[in-house]
Amino acid sequence: MTHELSTVIMYHPSRRAGVDRIAGECLPLRARLVEDPEPDGVPSPLRTAKVAWGAVAEGATHHLVLQDDVHLVDGFADHVHALIERHPDAAISLGVLWVSPYNSYRVRQAAVQGHPVVRLAPWEWVPSLGLVLPAGTARELAAFLRTFPDVTRDDDEHIAVFCAERDIPVLAPVPHLLDHSTRPSVAGNDHHGIRLGVACVQERVDPGYWDGPVLERPAEHEGLGFAVELVDSRCRIRLRRSAVREAAEQPFTWPWRPWSRLVGIPEETVRAGRPEAPGALGESLAAEVWAAGFLLGALTPDNQAYTPLREVVGAEALRSWVTAGLRPADAAAAGAGEAAVAWARRALEAGRAFAPGRGRESVERMAVREAAALLRPAPEELPDVRLEIRPCGDHAGDVTAHLPRRWLAEHLSDTSGDSTLIATACERLDPRALAAVGDLITGGWKGTVETRAATVARLRTDGLPWPEVLTALDAAEHRFDTADGPLVTLPASARTPDGTPVWAGPHPDLAGWQDLYQARLLREVHGTGL
């Protein structure tokens, strides 16, 4: 161990009994006590924080200040030491409450994707129920806090300014190392209601877990900071506007319909493929909880690494979100609470297919490929190709009715040719895209070309989940580009029998990508030039 940790508990005399419990939970850390110097004065955490942050023990490399209304996890000291070893220069906030609009969302993002540590938003107050700073920084903070009158009360707001001005990263462990008490506040915060941690679990965490990757910039879209909220049974978007100064907790947020597009996910994407809602929720509540869960999944960078703890922490982060986010009447309805948690989990999984690293990049690559395919020169001679039509449920459409007449009459049949084109009965292929098939085959390649819809149908029949379907589809289209292997996928959109464009066939689970795909395709074709 390369550090020495100084520990204090700042407290109000009315909480003296609880302080002894916290000191016991700190062991083997030896916590010293810092009492409010004016307990009968105006309630002010800032007043006691000035003293607590200045009480750094001689020889300490780091200083921990705990407040008097927390409960610590088992093995607290070992976890704090492990975090300091891994992040010696950071401010480490040991727990985040669900009333923190931006930071609670960042913790949820880390929780559902298995990141052990998340970087908190620099524009929101620093959660200070338990906070670690390097010793020199702690002394600087004490001096900084002493420049403000006690009546400004909120030490966490001043600490946020202090850290932001000095570019000190504020990190939080996920799961948390402490939770908040439900006792009445002595600092005048009862108007916030019950305030509990976002991601607190009972499962044992190995101290080595904290060596995992930090979620550095979780909630930004094209430089815009945001949070997805579930408040009063409504899903809303909170935006950090760079050109306008607004309080982090201001209540004037944006409803997800239609404003989810501001963070890169159109309303149609959220609604596409949503299954029938559980009866316990009702349509309105189900739509809001689904949107919240879907957006959380879709807007969270994927960590790739799976650990059993990820499932436990993610589930708790969802449960705390729903618990805090439902109106009391909705939460009290028979079965609604548990149904909403399960529904949010289902929405999260659906949204993950669209998350960075889980789908969007693949879809954009496929749009670029289709643009290239559309611009390939038509072959001078049409090759012979076998045509195989696969059934599409009970659909009895005739895909051949929309194929190029000359090719169909002279070179496309169910018997001729060394190569095969497989399509589904419920899609219409646009003629221009088929020029790429002709170009591929006249270049000497032999094998089977599937349409996207045919490939998706085959992969789903094999039981592949949607994120893996997109990955496999992307790879199959790459093989078409490189003429690599006997089975490839044509990088081309199609239409439904009624003429509606569909980028990957008539599959509801993929319909949400249509706007993004079409915009990228048109941009590529226009940018390349005809």
Short mmCIF file of N, CA and C in Angstrom, two decimals, residues 389-461:
data_model
loop_
_atom_site.label_atom_id
_atom_site.label_comp_id
_atom_site.label_asym_id
_atom_site.label_seq_id
_atom_site.Cartn_x
_atom_site.Cartn_y
_atom_site.Cartn_z
N ILE A 389 -36.74 -18.54 -53.68
CA ILE A 389 -37.64 -17.71 -52.87
C ILE A 389 -37.99 -18.47 -51.60
N ARG A 390 -37.67 -17.87 -50.46
CA ARG A 390 -37.99 -18.51 -49.18
C ARG A 390 -39.31 -17.97 -48.66
N PRO A 391 -40.10 -18.82 -48.01
CA PRO A 391 -41.39 -18.37 -47.49
C PRO A 391 -41.21 -17.33 -46.41
N CYS A 392 -42.25 -16.55 -46.20
CA CYS A 392 -42.22 -15.47 -45.21
C CYS A 392 -43.53 -15.55 -44.44
N GLY A 393 -43.62 -16.49 -43.51
CA GLY A 393 -44.87 -16.72 -42.81
C GLY A 393 -45.94 -17.18 -43.77
N ASP A 394 -47.10 -16.57 -43.67
CA ASP A 394 -48.21 -16.91 -44.57
C ASP A 394 -48.24 -16.01 -45.79
N HIS A 395 -47.21 -15.17 -45.96
CA HIS A 395 -47.23 -14.20 -47.06
C HIS A 395 -47.10 -14.92 -48.40
N ALA A 396 -47.92 -14.54 -49.33
CA ALA A 396 -47.94 -15.19 -50.63
C ALA A 396 -47.48 -14.25 -51.74
N GLY A 397 -46.70 -13.23 -51.40
CA GLY A 397 -46.25 -12.26 -52.40
C GLY A 397 -45.34 -12.89 -53.43
N ASP A 398 -45.19 -12.24 -54.56
CA ASP A 398 -44.36 -12.72 -55.65
C ASP A 398 -43.20 -11.76 -55.84
N VAL A 399 -42.03 -12.12 -55.29
CA VAL A 399 -40.88 -11.23 -55.38
C VAL A 399 -40.44 -11.02 -56.82
N THR A 400 -40.73 -11.99 -57.70
CA THR A 400 -40.27 -11.88 -59.09
C THR A 400 -41.02 -10.80 -59.86
N ALA A 401 -42.17 -10.38 -59.35
CA ALA A 401 -42.94 -9.37 -60.08
C ALA A 401 -42.21 -8.04 -60.15
N HIS A 402 -41.21 -7.84 -59.33
CA HIS A 402 -40.53 -6.55 -59.28
C HIS A 402 -39.06 -6.65 -59.67
N LEU A 403 -38.64 -7.81 -60.21
CA LEU A 403 -37.27 -7.95 -60.67
C LEU A 403 -37.14 -7.42 -62.10
N PRO A 404 -35.93 -7.03 -62.52
CA PRO A 404 -35.75 -6.55 -63.89
C PRO A 404 -36.26 -7.59 -64.90
N ARG A 405 -37.17 -7.16 -65.76
CA ARG A 405 -37.86 -8.10 -66.65
C ARG A 405 -36.88 -8.87 -67.56
N ARG A 406 -35.89 -8.16 -68.14
CA ARG A 406 -34.99 -8.82 -69.08
C ARG A 406 -34.16 -9.89 -68.38
N TRP A 407 -33.63 -9.53 -67.18
CA TRP A 407 -32.82 -10.50 -66.45
C TRP A 407 -33.67 -11.70 -66.05
N LEU A 408 -34.89 -11.43 -65.57
CA LEU A 408 -35.77 -12.50 -65.14
C LEU A 408 -36.11 -13.43 -66.31
N ALA A 409 -36.37 -12.86 -67.48
CA ALA A 409 -36.78 -13.67 -68.62
C ALA A 409 -35.65 -14.51 -69.18
N GLU A 410 -34.41 -13.97 -69.17
CA GLU A 410 -33.33 -14.63 -69.89
C GLU A 410 -32.30 -15.32 -69.00
N HIS A 411 -32.14 -14.84 -67.77
CA HIS A 411 -30.98 -15.32 -67.00
C HIS A 411 -31.30 -15.70 -65.56
N LEU A 412 -32.52 -15.49 -65.10
CA LEU A 412 -32.85 -15.72 -63.69
C LEU A 412 -33.93 -16.76 -63.60
N SER A 413 -33.63 -17.90 -63.01
CA SER A 413 -34.62 -18.97 -62.90
C SER A 413 -34.29 -19.81 -61.68
N ASP A 414 -35.05 -20.88 -61.50
CA ASP A 414 -34.77 -21.76 -60.35
C ASP A 414 -33.88 -22.92 -60.73
N THR A 415 -33.29 -22.87 -61.93
CA THR A 415 -32.47 -24.01 -62.37
C THR A 415 -31.12 -23.61 -62.93
N SER A 416 -31.00 -22.43 -63.56
CA SER A 416 -29.77 -22.11 -64.30
C SER A 416 -28.77 -21.37 -63.43
N GLY A 417 -27.48 -21.46 -63.85
CA GLY A 417 -26.44 -20.68 -63.21
C GLY A 417 -25.65 -21.43 -62.16
N ASP A 418 -24.40 -20.97 -61.95
CA ASP A 418 -23.52 -21.56 -60.94
C ASP A 418 -23.67 -20.89 -59.58
N SER A 419 -24.39 -19.79 -59.54
CA SER A 419 -24.59 -19.06 -58.28
C SER A 419 -26.08 -18.88 -58.01
N THR A 420 -26.40 -18.61 -56.75
CA THR A 420 -27.81 -18.55 -56.33
C THR A 420 -28.08 -17.23 -55.62
N LEU A 421 -29.24 -16.64 -55.90
CA LEU A 421 -29.74 -15.48 -55.18
C LEU A 421 -30.95 -15.92 -54.36
N ILE A 422 -30.89 -15.73 -53.05
CA ILE A 422 -31.97 -16.12 -52.15
C ILE A 422 -32.66 -14.86 -51.64
N ALA A 423 -33.97 -14.79 -51.82
CA ALA A 423 -34.78 -13.68 -51.32
C ALA A 423 -35.98 -14.24 -50.57
N THR A 424 -36.69 -13.38 -49.84
CA THR A 424 -37.90 -13.81 -49.14
C THR A 424 -39.13 -13.37 -49.92
N ALA A 425 -40.22 -14.05 -49.67
CA ALA A 425 -41.44 -13.77 -50.41
C ALA A 425 -42.07 -12.43 -50.03
N CYS A 426 -41.69 -11.89 -48.87
CA CYS A 426 -42.34 -10.66 -48.41
C CYS A 426 -41.47 -9.43 -48.58
N GLU A 427 -40.61 -9.44 -49.57
CA GLU A 427 -39.82 -8.25 -49.86
C GLU A 427 -39.83 -7.97 -51.36
N ARG A 428 -39.65 -6.70 -51.70
CA ARG A 428 -39.47 -6.27 -53.07
C ARG A 428 -38.07 -5.72 -53.22
N LEU A 429 -37.32 -6.25 -54.16
CA LEU A 429 -35.96 -5.79 -54.39
C LEU A 429 -35.95 -4.68 -55.43
N ASP A 430 -35.21 -3.61 -55.13
CA ASP A 430 -35.07 -2.54 -56.11
C ASP A 430 -34.08 -2.97 -57.19
N PRO A 431 -34.40 -2.70 -58.47
CA PRO A 431 -33.55 -3.19 -59.56
C PRO A 431 -32.09 -2.76 -59.47
N ARG A 432 -31.83 -1.50 -59.09
CA ARG A 432 -30.45 -1.01 -59.14
C ARG A 432 -29.52 -1.82 -58.26
N ALA A 433 -30.02 -2.25 -57.09
CA ALA A 433 -29.17 -3.00 -56.17
C ALA A 433 -28.71 -4.31 -56.78
N LEU A 434 -29.51 -4.88 -57.67
CA LEU A 434 -29.16 -6.17 -58.25
C LEU A 434 -28.01 -6.07 -59.23
N ALA A 435 -27.69 -4.85 -59.68
CA ALA A 435 -26.52 -4.69 -60.54
C ALA A 435 -25.26 -5.15 -59.83
N ALA A 436 -25.21 -4.96 -58.51
CA ALA A 436 -24.03 -5.39 -57.74
C ALA A 436 -23.88 -6.90 -57.76
N VAL A 437 -25.02 -7.63 -57.76
CA VAL A 437 -24.96 -9.09 -57.85
C VAL A 437 -24.37 -9.51 -59.19
N GLY A 438 -24.87 -8.86 -60.25
CA GLY A 438 -24.33 -9.18 -61.57
C GLY A 438 -22.86 -8.88 -61.68
N ASP A 439 -22.44 -7.73 -61.12
CA ASP A 439 -21.03 -7.36 -61.17
C ASP A 439 -20.16 -8.35 -60.40
N LEU A 440 -20.64 -8.81 -59.25
CA LEU A 440 -19.90 -9.78 -58.44
C LEU A 440 -19.70 -11.08 -59.21
N ILE A 441 -20.75 -11.58 -59.83
CA ILE A 441 -20.69 -12.89 -60.47
C ILE A 441 -19.89 -12.83 -61.78
N THR A 442 -20.07 -11.77 -62.55
CA THR A 442 -19.29 -11.67 -63.78
C THR A 442 -17.81 -11.48 -63.50
N GLY A 443 -17.48 -11.09 -62.29
CA GLY A 443 -16.08 -10.98 -61.90
C GLY A 443 -15.45 -12.31 -61.56
N GLY A 444 -16.22 -13.39 -61.61
CA GLY A 444 -15.67 -14.72 -61.41
C GLY A 444 -16.05 -15.39 -60.11
N TRP A 445 -16.76 -14.69 -59.22
CA TRP A 445 -17.17 -15.30 -57.94
C TRP A 445 -18.31 -16.26 -58.16
N LYS A 446 -18.35 -17.36 -57.38
CA LYS A 446 -19.45 -18.32 -57.42
C LYS A 446 -19.87 -18.63 -56.00
N GLY A 447 -21.18 -18.74 -55.79
CA GLY A 447 -21.67 -19.06 -54.46
C GLY A 447 -23.12 -18.63 -54.31
N THR A 448 -23.52 -18.34 -53.06
CA THR A 448 -24.90 -17.97 -52.75
C THR A 448 -24.94 -16.56 -52.17
N VAL A 449 -25.80 -15.74 -52.76
CA VAL A 449 -26.05 -14.39 -52.26
C VAL A 449 -27.43 -14.37 -51.61
N GLU A 450 -27.48 -13.95 -50.35
CA GLU A 450 -28.76 -13.76 -49.67
C GLU A 450 -29.09 -12.27 -49.64
N THR A 451 -30.37 -11.95 -49.70
CA THR A 451 -30.77 -10.58 -49.38
C THR A 451 -30.66 -10.39 -47.87
N ARG A 452 -30.68 -9.15 -47.44
CA ARG A 452 -30.63 -8.90 -46.00
C ARG A 452 -31.78 -9.60 -45.28
N ALA A 453 -32.98 -9.46 -45.83
CA ALA A 453 -34.14 -10.06 -45.17
C ALA A 453 -33.96 -11.57 -45.04
N ALA A 454 -33.39 -12.20 -46.06
CA ALA A 454 -33.18 -13.65 -46.01
C ALA A 454 -32.14 -14.01 -44.96
N THR A 455 -31.08 -13.19 -44.87
CA THR A 455 -30.05 -13.45 -43.87
C THR A 455 -30.59 -13.28 -42.46
N VAL A 456 -31.33 -12.19 -42.24
CA VAL A 456 -31.91 -11.95 -40.91
C VAL A 456 -32.85 -13.10 -40.53
N ALA A 457 -33.69 -13.53 -41.45
CA ALA A 457 -34.62 -14.63 -41.16
C ALA A 457 -33.86 -15.89 -40.78
N ARG A 458 -32.77 -16.19 -41.49
CA ARG A 458 -31.99 -17.39 -41.19
C ARG A 458 -31.34 -17.29 -39.81
N LEU A 459 -30.75 -16.12 -39.52
CA LEU A 459 -30.07 -15.96 -38.23
C LEU A 459 -31.05 -16.02 -37.07
N ARG A 460 -32.24 -15.44 -37.24
CA ARG A 460 -33.23 -15.49 -36.17
C ARG A 460 -33.76 -16.91 -35.98
N THR A 461 -33.87 -17.65 -37.08
CA THR A 461 -34.29 -19.06 -36.96
C THR A 461 -33.26 -19.85 -36.16
#
